[in-house]
Short mmCIF file of C-alpha atoms in Angstrom, two decimals:
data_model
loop_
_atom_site.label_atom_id
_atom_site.label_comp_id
_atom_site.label_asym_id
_atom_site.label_seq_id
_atom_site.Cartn_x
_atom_site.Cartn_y
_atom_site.Cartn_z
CA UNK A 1 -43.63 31.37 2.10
CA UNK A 2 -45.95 33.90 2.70
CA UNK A 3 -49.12 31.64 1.93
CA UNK A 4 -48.11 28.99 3.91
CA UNK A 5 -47.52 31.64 6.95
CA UNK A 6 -50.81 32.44 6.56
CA UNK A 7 -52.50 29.62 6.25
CA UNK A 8 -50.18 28.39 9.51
CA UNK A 9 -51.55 31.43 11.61
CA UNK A 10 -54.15 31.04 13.08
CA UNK A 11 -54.23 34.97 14.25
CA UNK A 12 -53.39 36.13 10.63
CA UNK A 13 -55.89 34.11 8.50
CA UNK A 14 -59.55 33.87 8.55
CA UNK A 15 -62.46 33.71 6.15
CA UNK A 16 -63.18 36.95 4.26
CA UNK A 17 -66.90 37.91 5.16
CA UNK A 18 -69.00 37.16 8.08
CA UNK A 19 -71.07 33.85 8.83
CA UNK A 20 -68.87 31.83 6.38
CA UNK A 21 -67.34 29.67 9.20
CA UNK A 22 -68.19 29.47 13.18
CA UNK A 23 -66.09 27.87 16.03
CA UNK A 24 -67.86 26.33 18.46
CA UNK A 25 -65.99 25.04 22.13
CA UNK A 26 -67.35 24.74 25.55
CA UNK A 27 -65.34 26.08 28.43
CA UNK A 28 -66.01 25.61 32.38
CA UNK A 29 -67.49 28.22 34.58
CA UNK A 30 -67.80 29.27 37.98
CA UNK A 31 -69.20 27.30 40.41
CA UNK A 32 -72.67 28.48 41.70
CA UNK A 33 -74.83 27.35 44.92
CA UNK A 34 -78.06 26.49 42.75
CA UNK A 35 -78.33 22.51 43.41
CA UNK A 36 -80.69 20.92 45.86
CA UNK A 37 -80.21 22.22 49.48
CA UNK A 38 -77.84 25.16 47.83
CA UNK A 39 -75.39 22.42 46.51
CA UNK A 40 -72.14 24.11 44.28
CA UNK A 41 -72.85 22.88 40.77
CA UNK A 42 -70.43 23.24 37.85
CA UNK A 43 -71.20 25.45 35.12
CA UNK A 44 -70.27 25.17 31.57
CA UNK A 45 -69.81 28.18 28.75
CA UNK A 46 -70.64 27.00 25.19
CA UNK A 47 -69.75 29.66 22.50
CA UNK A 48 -70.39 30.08 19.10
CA UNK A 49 -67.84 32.44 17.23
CA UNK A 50 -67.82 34.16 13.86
CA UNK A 51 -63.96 33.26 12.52
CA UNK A 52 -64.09 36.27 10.22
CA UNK A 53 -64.91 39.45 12.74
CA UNK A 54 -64.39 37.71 16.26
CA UNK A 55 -67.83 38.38 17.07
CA UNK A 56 -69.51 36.02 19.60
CA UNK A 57 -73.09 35.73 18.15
CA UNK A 58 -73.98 33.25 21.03
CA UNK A 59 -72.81 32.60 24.45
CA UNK A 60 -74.50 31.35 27.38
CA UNK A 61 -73.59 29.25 30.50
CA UNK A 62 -75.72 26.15 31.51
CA UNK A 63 -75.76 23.88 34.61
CA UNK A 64 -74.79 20.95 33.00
CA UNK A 65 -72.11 19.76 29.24
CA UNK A 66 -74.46 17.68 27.73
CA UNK A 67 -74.40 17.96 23.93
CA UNK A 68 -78.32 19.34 24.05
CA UNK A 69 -76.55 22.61 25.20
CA UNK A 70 -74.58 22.65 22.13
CA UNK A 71 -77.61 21.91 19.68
CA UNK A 72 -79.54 24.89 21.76
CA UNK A 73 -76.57 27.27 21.67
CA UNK A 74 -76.34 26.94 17.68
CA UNK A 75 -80.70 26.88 17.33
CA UNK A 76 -80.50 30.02 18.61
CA UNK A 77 -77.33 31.31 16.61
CA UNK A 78 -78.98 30.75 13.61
CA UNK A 79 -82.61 32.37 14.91
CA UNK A 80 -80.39 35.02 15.87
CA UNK A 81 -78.18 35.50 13.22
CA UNK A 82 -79.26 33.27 10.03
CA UNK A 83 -77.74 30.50 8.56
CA UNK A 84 -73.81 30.02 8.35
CA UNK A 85 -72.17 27.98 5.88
CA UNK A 86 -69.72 25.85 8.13
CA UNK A 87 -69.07 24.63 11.79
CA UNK A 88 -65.62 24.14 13.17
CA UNK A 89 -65.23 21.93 16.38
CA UNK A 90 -63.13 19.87 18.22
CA UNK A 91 -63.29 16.16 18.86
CA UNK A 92 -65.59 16.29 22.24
CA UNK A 93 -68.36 13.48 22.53
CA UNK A 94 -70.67 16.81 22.25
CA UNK A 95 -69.41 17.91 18.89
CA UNK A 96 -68.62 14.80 17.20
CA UNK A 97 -72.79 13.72 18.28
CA UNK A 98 -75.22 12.43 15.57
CA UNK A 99 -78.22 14.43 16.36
CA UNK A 100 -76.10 17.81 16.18
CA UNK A 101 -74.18 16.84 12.84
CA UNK A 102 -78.17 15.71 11.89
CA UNK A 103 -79.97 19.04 12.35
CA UNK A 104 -77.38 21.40 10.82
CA UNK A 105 -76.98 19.41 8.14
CA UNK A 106 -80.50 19.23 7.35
CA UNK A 107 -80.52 23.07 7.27
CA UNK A 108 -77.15 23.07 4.63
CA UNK A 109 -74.59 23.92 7.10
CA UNK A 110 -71.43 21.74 7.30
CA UNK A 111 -69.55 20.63 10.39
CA UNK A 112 -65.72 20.28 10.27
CA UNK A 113 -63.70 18.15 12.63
CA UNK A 114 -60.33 19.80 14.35
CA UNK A 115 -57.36 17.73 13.75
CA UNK A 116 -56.34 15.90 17.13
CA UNK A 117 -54.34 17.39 19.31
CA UNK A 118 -53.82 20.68 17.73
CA UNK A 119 -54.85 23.63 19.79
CA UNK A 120 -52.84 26.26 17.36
CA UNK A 121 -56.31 24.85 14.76
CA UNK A 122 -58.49 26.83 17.37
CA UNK A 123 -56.74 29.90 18.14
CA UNK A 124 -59.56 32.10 17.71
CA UNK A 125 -61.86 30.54 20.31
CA UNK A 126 -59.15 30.09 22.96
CA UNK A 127 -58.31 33.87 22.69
CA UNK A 128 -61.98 33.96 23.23
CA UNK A 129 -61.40 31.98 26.29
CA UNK A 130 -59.15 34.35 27.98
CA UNK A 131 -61.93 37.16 27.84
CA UNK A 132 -64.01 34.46 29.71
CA UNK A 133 -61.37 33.85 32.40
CA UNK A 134 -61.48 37.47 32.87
CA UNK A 135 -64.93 37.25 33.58
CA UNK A 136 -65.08 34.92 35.42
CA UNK A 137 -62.86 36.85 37.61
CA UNK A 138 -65.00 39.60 38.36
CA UNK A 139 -67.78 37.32 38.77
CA UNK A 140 -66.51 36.06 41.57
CA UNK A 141 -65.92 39.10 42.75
CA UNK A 142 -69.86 40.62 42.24
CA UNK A 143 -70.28 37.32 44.34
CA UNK A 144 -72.90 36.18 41.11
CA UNK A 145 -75.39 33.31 42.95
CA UNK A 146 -77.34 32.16 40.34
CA UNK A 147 -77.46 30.93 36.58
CA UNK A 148 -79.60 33.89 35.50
CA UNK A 149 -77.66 36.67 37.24
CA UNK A 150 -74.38 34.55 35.65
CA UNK A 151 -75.99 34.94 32.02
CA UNK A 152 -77.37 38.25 32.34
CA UNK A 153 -73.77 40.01 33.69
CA UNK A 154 -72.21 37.93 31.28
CA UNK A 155 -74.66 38.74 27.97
CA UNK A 156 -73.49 42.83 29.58
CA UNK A 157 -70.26 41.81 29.36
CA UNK A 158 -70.19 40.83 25.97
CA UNK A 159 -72.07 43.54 24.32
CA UNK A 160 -70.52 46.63 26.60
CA UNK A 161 -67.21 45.70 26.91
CA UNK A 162 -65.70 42.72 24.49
CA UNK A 163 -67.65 43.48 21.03
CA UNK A 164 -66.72 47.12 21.53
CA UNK A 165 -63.11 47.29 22.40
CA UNK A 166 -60.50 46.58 19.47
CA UNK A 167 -58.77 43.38 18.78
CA UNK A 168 -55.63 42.56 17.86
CA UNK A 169 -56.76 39.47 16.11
CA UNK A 170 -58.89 41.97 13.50
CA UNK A 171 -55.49 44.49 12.97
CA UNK A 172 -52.77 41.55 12.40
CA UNK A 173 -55.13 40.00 9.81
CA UNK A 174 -55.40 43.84 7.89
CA UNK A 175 -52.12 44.72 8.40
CA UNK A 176 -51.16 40.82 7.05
CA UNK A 177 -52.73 41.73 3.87
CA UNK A 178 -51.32 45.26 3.89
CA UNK A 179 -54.98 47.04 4.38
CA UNK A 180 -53.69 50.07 6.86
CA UNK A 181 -56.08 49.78 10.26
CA UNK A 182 -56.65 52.78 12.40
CA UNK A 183 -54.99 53.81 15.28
CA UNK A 184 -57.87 52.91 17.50
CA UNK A 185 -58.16 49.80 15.91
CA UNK A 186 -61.53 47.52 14.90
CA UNK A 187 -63.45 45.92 17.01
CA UNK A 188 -65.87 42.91 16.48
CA UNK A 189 -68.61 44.74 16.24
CA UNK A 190 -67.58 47.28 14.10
CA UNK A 191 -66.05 44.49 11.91
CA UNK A 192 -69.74 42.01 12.06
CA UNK A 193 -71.67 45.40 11.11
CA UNK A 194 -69.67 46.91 8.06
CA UNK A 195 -69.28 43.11 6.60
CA UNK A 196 -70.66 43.58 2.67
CA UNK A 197 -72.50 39.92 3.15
CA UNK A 198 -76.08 40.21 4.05
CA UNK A 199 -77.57 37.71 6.85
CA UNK A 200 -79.83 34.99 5.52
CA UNK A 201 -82.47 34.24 8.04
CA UNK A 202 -84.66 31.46 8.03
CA UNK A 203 -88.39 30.51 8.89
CA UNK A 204 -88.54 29.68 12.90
CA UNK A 205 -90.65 26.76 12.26
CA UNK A 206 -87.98 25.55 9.35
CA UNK A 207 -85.29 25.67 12.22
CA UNK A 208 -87.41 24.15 14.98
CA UNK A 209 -88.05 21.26 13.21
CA UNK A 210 -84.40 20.89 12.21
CA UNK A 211 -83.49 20.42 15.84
CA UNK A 212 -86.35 17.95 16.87
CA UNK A 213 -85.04 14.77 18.22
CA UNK A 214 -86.53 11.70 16.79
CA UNK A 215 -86.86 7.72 17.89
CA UNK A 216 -89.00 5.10 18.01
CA UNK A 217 -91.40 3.47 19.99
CA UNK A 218 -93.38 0.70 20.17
CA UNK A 219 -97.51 0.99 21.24
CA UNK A 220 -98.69 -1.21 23.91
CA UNK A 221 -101.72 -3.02 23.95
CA UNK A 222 -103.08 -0.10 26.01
CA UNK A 223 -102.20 1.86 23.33
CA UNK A 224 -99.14 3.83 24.55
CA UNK A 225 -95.97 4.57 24.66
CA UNK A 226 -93.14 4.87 26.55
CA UNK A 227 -90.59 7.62 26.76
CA UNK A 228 -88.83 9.40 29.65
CA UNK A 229 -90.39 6.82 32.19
CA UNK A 230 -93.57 7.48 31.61
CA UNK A 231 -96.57 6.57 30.17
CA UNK A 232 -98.10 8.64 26.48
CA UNK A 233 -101.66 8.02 24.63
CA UNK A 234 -101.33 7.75 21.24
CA UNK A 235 -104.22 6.23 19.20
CA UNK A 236 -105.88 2.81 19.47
CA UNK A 237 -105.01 1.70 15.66
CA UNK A 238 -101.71 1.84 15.86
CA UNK A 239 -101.68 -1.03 18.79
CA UNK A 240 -98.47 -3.19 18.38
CA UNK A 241 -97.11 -1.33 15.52
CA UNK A 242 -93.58 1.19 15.44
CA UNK A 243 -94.03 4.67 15.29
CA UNK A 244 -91.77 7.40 15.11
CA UNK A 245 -91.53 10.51 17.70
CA UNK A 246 -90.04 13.61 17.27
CA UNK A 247 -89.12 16.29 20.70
CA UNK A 248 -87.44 18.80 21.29
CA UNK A 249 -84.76 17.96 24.12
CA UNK A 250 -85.43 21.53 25.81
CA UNK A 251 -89.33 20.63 26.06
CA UNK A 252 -89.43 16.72 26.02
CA UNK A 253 -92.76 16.82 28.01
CA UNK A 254 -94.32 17.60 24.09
CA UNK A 255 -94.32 14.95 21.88
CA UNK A 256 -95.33 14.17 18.01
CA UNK A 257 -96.48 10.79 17.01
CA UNK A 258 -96.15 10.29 13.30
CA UNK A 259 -97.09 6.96 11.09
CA UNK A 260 -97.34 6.29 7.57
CA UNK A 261 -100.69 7.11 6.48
CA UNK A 262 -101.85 9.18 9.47
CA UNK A 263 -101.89 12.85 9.96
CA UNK A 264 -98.85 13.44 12.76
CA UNK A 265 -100.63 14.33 16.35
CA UNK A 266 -99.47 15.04 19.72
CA UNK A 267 -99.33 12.51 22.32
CA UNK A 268 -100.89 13.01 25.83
CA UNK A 269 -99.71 12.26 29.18
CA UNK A 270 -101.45 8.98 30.44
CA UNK A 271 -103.86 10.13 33.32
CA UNK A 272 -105.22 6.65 35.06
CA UNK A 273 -108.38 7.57 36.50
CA UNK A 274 -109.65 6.83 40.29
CA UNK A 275 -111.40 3.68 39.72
CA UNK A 276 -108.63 2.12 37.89
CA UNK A 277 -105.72 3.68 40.78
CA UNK A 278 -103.73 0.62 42.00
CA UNK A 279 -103.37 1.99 45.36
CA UNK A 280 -106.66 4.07 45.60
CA UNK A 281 -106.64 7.35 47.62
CA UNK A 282 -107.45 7.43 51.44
CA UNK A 283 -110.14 8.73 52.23
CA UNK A 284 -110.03 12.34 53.67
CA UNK A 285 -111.30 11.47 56.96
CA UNK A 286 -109.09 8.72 57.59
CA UNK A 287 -106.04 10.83 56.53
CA UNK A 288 -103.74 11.86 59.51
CA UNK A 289 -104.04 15.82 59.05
CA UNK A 290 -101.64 18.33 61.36
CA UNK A 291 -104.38 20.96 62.57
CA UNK A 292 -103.60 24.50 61.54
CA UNK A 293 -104.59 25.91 65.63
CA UNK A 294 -106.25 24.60 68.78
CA UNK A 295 -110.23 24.48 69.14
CA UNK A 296 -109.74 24.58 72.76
CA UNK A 297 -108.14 28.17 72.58
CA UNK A 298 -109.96 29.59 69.78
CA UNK A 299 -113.33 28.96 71.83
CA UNK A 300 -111.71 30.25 74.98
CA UNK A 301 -110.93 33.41 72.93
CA UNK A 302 -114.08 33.66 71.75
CA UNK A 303 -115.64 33.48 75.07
CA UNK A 304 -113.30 35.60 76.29
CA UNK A 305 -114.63 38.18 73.99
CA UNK A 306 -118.27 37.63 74.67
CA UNK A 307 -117.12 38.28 78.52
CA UNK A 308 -115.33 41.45 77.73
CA UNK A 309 -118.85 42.33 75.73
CA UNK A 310 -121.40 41.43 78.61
CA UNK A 311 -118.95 43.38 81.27
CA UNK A 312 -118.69 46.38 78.90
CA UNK A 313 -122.25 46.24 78.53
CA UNK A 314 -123.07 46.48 82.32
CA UNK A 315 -121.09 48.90 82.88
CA UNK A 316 -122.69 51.35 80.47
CA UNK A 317 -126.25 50.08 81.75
CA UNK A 318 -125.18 51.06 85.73
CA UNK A 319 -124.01 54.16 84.54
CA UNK A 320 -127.17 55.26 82.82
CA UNK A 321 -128.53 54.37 85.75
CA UNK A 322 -126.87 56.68 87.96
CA UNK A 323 -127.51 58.93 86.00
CA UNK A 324 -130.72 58.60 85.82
CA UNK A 325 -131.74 58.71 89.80
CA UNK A 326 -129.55 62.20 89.84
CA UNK A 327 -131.69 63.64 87.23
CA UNK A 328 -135.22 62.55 89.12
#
């Protein structure tokens, strides 16, 4: 009876060293004025957190829940923090996604599913949850009005407040197992920090590559390719064959052309030259230009001036003058 209470508990049982097993879930944010013309746009939280100490090894809000924020949140988990041995996440189109199940798996991480409709499976993250709705409360508070200012109060939040103030998750699971716990408690990062299992960290390039997208494209007779709506050179022997093109969703501008045989390169942004413009550019002294001040006034002012001079000028002269007949 005692196993299966643990097992049931979701508070009470969790893996016995760090990086072992992450939960992944994305929550909604605040609302912040940083579409076009200072439209509200949604924000969304994605999370990544360590089942065994509670610690959130990344967090970040982004402008938009497409599941490219979920394959950058967990990039930069693992830059951050190594490689973990397991995913857990629920049934969202973003977590159940090819390309994510793709790249960790090509790094040796496995992704587990959440049974349906069973929010006692992810208890952990949703207590993590209520630490964002807290937040989110001052937040709104500070009056927070864009993304950056949201990320960096929130990264302060994190690391001054929830790592370092105990948890009750941490003491139930101790005192479960009869380990006594101090009065203060443990926190999450006192827990992530004393954990006997050392971080395995892998080569940046390694994990880049894990995350590239990759499709296929067809080259014109011209040579290039299509992607994005636009136009990419590639190279003129591989005219009306299928090549394959790997980029990285958070820089799709950069893409690498690879075919059997050839050494992989990256493909250029078609520039059409001005001779070969279908609409060629009007000329500069036809174009209808909005002038930047008013001849007419600039050559009254500079007349002006020369007026101002000349009088100034006699002036002195009749002066000297006078002066002059005095003296003789």
């Amino acid at each position: 009876m005692y196993r299966d209470a643990r097992e049931s508990s979701s508070k009470r049982f969790c893996k016995p060293h760090r990086m072992m097993f992450l939960q992944g879930d994305i929550k909604y944010g605040c609302k912040l004025p940083i579409g076009k013309n200072g439209a509200m746009v949604q924000t969304y939280l994605s999370s990544a957190l360590d089942d065994h100490s509670r610690y959130a090894v990344h967090s970040e809000f982004y402008d938009h829940q497409e599941e490219t924020i979920v394959e950058d949140t967990f990039r930069k988990v693992i830059l951050k923090a190594g490689k973990f041995d397991a995913a857990y996440f629920d049934n969202g189109s973003q977590y159940v996604a090819k390309q994510l199940k793709f790249s960790l798996a090509r790094l040796g991480i496995t992704v587990r599913q959440a049974p349906l409709r069973s929010g006692k499976s992810k208890g952990k993250i949703e207590k993590f949850h209520q630490v964002v709705d807290a937040f989110l409360r001052e937040a709104k508070v500070h009056k927070i009005r864009t993304l950056e200012g949201l990320n960096r109060y929130w990264s302060m939040y994190l690391e001054e407040y929830y790592h370092k103030d105990s948890h009750d998750g941490i003491r139930e699971y101790y005192e479960s197992l009869g380990v006594h716990v101090p009065q203060e408690g443990i926190t999450p990062l006192q827990e992530w920090n004393r954990d006997s299992r050392p971080l395995t960290f892998l080569d940046t390039a390694t994990v880049a590559e894990a995350f590239l997208h990759h499709e296929t494209r067809l080259v014109d007779k011209g040579a290039c390719i299509s992607f994005q709506g636009r136009k990419y050179e590639t190279k003129p022997s591989l005219i009306g064959f299928q090549v394959k093109i790997a980029y990285d969703p958070c820089a799709p501008q950069i893409i690498t052309v690879c075919y059997p045989g050839k050494e992989p390169f990256t493909a250029q942004p078609l520039k059409i030259g001005a001779f070969c413009e279908k609409s060629p550019a009007l000329p500069v002294s036809m174009q209808e230009t909005i002038p930047e001040n008013s001849r007419f006034l600039t050559a009254l002012e500079k007349k002006q001036e020369q007026s101002y001079r000349q009088m100034a000028d006699a002036i002195s002269f009749g002066q000297f003058r006078k002066g002059g007949g005095s003296n003789v």
